PDB file of C-alpha atoms in Angstrom:
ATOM      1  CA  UNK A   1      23.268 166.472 306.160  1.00 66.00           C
ATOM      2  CA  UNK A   2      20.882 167.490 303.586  1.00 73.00           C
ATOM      3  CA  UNK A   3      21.857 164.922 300.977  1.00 75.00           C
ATOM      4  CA  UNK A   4      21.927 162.172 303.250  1.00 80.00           C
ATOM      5  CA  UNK A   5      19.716 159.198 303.326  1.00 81.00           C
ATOM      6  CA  UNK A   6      18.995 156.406 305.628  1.00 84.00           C
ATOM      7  CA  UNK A   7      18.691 153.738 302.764  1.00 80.00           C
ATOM      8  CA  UNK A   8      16.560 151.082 303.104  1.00 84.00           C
ATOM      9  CA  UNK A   9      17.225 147.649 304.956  1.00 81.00           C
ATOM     10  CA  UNK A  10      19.760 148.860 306.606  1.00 82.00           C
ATOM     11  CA  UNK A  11      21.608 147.375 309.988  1.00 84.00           C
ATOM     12  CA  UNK A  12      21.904 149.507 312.776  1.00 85.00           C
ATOM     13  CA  UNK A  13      25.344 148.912 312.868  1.00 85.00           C
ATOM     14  CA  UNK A  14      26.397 150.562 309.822  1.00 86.00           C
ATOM     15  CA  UNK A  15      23.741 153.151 310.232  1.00 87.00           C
ATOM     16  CA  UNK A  16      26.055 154.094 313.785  1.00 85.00           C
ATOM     17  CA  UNK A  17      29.059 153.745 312.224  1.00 86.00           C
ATOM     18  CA  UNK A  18      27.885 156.234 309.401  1.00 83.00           C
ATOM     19  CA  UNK A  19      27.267 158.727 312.044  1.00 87.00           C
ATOM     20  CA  UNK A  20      30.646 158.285 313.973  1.00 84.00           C
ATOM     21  CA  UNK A  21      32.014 161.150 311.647  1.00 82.00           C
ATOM     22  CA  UNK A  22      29.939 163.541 313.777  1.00 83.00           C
ATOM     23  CA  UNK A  23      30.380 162.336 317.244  1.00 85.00           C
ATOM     24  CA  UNK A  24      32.201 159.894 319.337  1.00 82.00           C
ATOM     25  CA  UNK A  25      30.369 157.517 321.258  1.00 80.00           C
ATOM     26  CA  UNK A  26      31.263 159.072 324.336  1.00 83.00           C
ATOM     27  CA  UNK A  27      28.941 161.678 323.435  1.00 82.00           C
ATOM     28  CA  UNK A  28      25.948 159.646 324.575  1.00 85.00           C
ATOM     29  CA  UNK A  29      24.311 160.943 327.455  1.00 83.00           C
ATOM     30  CA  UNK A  30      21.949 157.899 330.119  1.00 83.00           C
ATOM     31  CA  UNK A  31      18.622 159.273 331.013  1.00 78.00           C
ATOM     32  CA  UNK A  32      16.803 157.542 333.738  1.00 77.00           C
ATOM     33  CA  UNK A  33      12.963 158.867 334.568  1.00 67.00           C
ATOM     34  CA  UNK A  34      10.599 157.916 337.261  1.00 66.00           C
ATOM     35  CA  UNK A  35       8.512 156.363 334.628  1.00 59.00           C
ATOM     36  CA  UNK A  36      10.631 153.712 333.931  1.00 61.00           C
ATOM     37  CA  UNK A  37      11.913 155.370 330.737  1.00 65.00           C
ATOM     38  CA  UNK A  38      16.264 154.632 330.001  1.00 74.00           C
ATOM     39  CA  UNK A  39      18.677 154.544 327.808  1.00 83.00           C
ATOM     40  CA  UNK A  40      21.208 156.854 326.569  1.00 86.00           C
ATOM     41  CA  UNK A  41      20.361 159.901 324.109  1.00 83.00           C
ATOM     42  CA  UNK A  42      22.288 162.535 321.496  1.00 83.00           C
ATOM     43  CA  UNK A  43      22.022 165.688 320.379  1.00 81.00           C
ATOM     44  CA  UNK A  44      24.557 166.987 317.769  1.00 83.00           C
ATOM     45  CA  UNK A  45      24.697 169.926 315.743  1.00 81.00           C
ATOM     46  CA  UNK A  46      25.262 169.543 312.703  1.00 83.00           C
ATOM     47  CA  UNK A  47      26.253 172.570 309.899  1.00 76.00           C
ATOM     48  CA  UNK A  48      23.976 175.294 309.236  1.00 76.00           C
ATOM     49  CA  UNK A  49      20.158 174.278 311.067  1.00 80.00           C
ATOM     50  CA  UNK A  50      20.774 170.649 311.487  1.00 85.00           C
ATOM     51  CA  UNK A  51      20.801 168.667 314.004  1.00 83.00           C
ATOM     52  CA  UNK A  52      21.782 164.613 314.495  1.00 86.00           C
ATOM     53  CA  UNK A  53      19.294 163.223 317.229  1.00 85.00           C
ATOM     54  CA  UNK A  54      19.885 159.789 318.370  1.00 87.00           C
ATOM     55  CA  UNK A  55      18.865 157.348 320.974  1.00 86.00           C
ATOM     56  CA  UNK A  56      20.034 153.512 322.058  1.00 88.00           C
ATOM     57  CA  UNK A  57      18.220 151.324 324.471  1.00 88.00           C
ATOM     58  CA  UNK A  58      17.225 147.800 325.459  1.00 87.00           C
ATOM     59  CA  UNK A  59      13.909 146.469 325.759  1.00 86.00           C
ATOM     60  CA  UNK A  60      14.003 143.143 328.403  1.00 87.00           C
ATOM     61  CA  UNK A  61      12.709 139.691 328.203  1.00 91.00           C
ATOM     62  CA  UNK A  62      10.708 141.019 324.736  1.00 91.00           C
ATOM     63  CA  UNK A  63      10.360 140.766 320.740  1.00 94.00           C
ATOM     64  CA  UNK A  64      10.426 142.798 317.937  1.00 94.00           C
ATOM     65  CA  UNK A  65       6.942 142.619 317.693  1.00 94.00           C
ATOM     66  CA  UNK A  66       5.962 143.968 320.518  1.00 92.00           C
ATOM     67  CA  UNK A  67       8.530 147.054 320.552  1.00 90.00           C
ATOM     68  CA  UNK A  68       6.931 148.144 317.321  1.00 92.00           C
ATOM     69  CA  UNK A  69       3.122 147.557 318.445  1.00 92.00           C
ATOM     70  CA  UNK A  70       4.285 149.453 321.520  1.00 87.00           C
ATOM     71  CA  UNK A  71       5.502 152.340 319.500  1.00 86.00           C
ATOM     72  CA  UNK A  72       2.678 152.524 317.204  1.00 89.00           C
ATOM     73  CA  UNK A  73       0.340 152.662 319.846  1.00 87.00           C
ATOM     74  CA  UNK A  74      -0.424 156.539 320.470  1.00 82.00           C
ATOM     75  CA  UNK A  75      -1.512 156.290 323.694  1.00 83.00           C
ATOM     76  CA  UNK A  76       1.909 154.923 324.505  1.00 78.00           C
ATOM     77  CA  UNK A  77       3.885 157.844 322.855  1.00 75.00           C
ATOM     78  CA  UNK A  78       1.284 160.532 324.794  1.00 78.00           C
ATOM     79  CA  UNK A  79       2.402 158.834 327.985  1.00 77.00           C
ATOM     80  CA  UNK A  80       5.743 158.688 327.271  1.00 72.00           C
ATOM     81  CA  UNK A  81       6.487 162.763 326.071  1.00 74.00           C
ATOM     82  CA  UNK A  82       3.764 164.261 327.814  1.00 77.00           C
ATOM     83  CA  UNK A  83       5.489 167.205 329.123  1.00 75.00           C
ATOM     84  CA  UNK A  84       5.527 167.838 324.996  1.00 78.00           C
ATOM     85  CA  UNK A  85       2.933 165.997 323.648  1.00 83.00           C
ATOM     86  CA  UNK A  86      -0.800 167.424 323.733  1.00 87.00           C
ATOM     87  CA  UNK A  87      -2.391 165.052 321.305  1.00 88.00           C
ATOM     88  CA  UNK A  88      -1.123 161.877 318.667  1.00 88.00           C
ATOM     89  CA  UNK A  89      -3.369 159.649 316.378  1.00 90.00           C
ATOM     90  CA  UNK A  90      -1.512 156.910 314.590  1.00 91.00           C
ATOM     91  CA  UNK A  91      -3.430 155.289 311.434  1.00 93.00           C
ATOM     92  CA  UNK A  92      -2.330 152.598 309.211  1.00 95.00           C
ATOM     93  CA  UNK A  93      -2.949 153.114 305.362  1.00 95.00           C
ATOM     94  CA  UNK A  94      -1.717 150.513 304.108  1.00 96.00           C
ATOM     95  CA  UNK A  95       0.725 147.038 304.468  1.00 95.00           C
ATOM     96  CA  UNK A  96       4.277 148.936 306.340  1.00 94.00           C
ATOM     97  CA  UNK A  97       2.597 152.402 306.261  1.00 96.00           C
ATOM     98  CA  UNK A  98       0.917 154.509 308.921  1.00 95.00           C
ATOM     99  CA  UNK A  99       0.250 158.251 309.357  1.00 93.00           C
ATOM    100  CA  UNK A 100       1.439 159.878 312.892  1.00 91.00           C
ATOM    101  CA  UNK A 101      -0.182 163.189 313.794  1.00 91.00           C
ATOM    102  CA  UNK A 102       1.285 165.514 316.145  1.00 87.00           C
ATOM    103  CA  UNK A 103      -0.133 167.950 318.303  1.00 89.00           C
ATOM    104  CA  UNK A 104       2.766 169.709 320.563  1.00 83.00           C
ATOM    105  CA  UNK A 105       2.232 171.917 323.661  1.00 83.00           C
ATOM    106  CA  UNK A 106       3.660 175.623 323.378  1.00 79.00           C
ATOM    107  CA  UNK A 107       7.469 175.506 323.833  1.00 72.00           C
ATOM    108  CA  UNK A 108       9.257 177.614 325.710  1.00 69.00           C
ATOM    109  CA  UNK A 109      12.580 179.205 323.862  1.00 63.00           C
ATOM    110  CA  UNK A 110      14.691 181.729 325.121  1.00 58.00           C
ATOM    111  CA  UNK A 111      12.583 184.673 323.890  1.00 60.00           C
ATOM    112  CA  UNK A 112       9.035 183.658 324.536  1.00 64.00           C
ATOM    113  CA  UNK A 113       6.990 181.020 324.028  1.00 71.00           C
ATOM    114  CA  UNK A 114       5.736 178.929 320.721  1.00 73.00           C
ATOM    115  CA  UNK A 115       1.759 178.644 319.894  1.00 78.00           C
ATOM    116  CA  UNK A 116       0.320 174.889 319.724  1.00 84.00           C
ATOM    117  CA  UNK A 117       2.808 172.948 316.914  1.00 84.00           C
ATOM    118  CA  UNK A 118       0.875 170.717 314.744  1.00 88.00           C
ATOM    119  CA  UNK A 119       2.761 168.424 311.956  1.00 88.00           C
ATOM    120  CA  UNK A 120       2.394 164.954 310.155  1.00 92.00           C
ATOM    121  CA  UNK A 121       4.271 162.266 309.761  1.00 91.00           C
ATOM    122  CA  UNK A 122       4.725 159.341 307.685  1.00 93.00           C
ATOM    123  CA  UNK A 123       6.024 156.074 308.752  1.00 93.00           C
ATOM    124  CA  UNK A 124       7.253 152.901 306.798  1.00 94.00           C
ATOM    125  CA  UNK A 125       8.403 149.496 308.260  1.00 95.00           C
ATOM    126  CA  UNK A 126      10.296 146.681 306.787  1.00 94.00           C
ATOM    127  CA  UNK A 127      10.487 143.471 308.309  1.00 93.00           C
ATOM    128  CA  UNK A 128      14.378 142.669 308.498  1.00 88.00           C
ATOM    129  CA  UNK A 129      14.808 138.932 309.539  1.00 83.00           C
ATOM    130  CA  UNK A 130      13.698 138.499 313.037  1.00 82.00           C
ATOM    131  CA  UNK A 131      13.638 142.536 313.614  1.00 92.00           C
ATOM    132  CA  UNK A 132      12.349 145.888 312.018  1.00 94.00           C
ATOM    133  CA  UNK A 133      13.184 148.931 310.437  1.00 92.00           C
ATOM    134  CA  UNK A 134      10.628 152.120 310.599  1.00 91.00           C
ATOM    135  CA  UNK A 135      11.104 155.173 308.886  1.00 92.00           C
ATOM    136  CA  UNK A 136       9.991 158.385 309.475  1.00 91.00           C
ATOM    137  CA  UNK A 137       9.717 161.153 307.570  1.00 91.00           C
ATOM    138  CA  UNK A 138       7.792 164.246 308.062  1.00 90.00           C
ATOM    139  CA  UNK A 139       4.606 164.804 305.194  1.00 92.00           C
ATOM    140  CA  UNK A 140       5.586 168.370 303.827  1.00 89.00           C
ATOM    141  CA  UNK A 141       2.210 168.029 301.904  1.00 91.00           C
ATOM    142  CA  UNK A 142       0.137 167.501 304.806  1.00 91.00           C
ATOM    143  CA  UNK A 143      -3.033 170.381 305.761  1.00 90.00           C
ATOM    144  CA  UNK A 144      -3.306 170.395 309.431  1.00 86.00           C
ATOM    145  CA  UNK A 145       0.776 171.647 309.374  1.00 88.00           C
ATOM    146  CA  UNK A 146       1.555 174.615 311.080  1.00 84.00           C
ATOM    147  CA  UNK A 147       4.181 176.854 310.232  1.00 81.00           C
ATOM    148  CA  UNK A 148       5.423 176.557 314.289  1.00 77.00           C
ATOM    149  CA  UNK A 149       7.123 172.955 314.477  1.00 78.00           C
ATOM    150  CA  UNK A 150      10.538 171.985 316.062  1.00 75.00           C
ATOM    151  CA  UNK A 151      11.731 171.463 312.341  1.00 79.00           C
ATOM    152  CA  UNK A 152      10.980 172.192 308.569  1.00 82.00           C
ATOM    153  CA  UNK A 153      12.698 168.693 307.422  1.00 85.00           C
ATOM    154  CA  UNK A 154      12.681 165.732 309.540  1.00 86.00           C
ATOM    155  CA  UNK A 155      13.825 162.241 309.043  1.00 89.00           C
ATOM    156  CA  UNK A 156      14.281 159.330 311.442  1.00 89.00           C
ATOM    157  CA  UNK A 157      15.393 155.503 311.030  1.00 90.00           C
ATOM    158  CA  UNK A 158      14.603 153.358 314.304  1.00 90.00           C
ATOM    159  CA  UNK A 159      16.147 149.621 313.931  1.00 91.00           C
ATOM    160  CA  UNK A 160      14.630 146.977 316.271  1.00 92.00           C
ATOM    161  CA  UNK A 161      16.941 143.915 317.096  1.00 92.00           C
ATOM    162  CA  UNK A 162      16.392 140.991 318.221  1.00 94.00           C
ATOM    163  CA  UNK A 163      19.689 139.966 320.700  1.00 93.00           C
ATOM    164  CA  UNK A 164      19.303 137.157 322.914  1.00 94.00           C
ATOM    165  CA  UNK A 165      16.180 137.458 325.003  1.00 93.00           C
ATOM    166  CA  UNK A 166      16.090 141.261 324.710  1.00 92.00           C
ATOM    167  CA  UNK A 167      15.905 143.773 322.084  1.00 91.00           C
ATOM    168  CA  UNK A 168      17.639 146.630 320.892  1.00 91.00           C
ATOM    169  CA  UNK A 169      16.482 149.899 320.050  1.00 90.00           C
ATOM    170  CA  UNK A 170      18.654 151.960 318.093  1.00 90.00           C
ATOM    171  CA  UNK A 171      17.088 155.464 316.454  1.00 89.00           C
ATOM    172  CA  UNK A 172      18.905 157.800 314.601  1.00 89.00           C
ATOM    173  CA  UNK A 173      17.386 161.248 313.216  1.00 86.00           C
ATOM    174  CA  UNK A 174      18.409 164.270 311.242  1.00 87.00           C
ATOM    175  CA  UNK A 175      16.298 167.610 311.164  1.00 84.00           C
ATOM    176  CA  UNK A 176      16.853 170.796 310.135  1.00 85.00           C
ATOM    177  CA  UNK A 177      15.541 173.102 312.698  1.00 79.00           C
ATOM    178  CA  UNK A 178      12.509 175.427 312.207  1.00 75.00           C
ATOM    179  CA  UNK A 179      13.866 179.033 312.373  1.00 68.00           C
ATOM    180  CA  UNK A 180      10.302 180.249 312.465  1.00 63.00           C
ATOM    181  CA  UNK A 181       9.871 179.107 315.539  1.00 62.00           C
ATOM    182  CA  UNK A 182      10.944 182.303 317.002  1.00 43.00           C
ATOM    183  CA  UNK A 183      12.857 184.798 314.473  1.00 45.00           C
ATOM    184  CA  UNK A 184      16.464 184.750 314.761  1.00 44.00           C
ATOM    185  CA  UNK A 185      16.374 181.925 317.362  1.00 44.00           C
ATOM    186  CA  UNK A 186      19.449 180.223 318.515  1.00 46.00           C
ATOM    187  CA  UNK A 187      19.648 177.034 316.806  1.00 45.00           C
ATOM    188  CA  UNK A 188      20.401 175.041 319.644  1.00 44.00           C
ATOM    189  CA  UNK A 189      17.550 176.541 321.498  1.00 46.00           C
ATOM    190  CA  UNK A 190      15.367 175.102 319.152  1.00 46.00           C
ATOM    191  CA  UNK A 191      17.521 171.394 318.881  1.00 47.00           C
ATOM    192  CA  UNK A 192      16.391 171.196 322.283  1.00 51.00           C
ATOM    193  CA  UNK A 193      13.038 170.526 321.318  1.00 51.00           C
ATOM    194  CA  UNK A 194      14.150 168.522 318.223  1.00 49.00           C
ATOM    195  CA  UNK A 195      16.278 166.684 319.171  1.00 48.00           C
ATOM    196  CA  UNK A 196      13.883 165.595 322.625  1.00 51.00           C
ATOM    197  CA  UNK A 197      11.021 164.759 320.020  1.00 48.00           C
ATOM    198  CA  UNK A 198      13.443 162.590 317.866  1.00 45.00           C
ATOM    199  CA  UNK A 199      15.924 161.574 320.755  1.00 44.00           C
ATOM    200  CA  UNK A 200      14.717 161.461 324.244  1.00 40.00           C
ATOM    201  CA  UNK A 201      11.387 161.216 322.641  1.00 43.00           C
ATOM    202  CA  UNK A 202      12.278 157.528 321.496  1.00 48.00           C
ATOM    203  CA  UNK A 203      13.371 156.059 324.502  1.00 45.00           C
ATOM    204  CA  UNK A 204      10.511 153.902 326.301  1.00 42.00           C
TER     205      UNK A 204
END
């Protein structure tokens, strides 16, 4: 896990098929909320701290460009994690880049409960033919960090598809988990919360 990489202008196709060494498809799980979020979502742990997060779903009777103005809208993400999220600015600075930062609630983990979670992240998007491909990655360098976050490396690849009428929403992300979270925490404790921030937390 640590010395993979997403690429760049890749399909989500062979970005799924990469990860079919370390799950079956069967391993996807459908979530359906009373907020109209759905789709299907996966967790996997991976060696050592790190965890595969993934999510697919399809957006109806919409484009490309819309999903992504959707998901770069912070008010949207808020909405859509706020039994996590406490506060999320998202600023462009420049063509294809933005700035996303994060401002988590206090987690509960098995042997207490985590302060406020703050944590930047930068995000790139390609145009692929009548889609998109965003990036994230999370800014190491970045002041307002804390040392509490749901991970110490982070990287996510969301694809946006344009089938039919509809599009498709495929996002795939591996982070290595935090251990400072809590000392000596169970690592799948704490891939709960990652993996809801970079699976569940995609699906709109």
């Amino acid at each position: 896990a640590e010395n993979f990489t997403f690429g760049r202008f890749q399909s989500p196709d062979a970005i799924d098929k990469a990860m079919d060494g370390c799950r079956s498809s069967s391993s996807f799980k459908h979530l359906s909320s009373k907020d109209g979020k759905e789709g299907f979502y996966c967790s996997t742990r991976l060696g050592g701290d790190w965890v595969l997060a993934e999510s697919k779903q399809i957006a109806k009777n919409c484009r490309p460009a819309e999903v992504l103005a959707a998901y770069l809208d912070g008010s949207n993400q808020k909405k859509w994690n706020e039994d996590k999220v406490q506060d999320i600015k998202i600023t462009r600075t420049g063509i294809g880049w933005y700035k996303q930062e994060m401002v988590l609630k206090p987690q509960r983990v098995l042997t207490g409960k985590t302060t406020v979670m703050r944590y930047t992240q930068i995000i790139r998007v390609d145009k692929i033919s009548e889609g998109f491909n965003a990036f994230v990655e999370l800014d190491l360098n970045a002041k307002t960090n804390t040392k509490q976050r749901p991970f110490d490396i982070l990287a996510v690849n969301v694809s946006i598809k344009q089938v039919g009428e509809d599009v498709h929403i495929y996002a795939a992300g591996l982070m290595r988990v935090n251990r400072s979270i809590v000392p000596n925490l169970i690592v799948f404790d704490a891939s709960g919360i990652a993996g809801a921030m970079a699976g569940k937390g995609t699906l709109w």
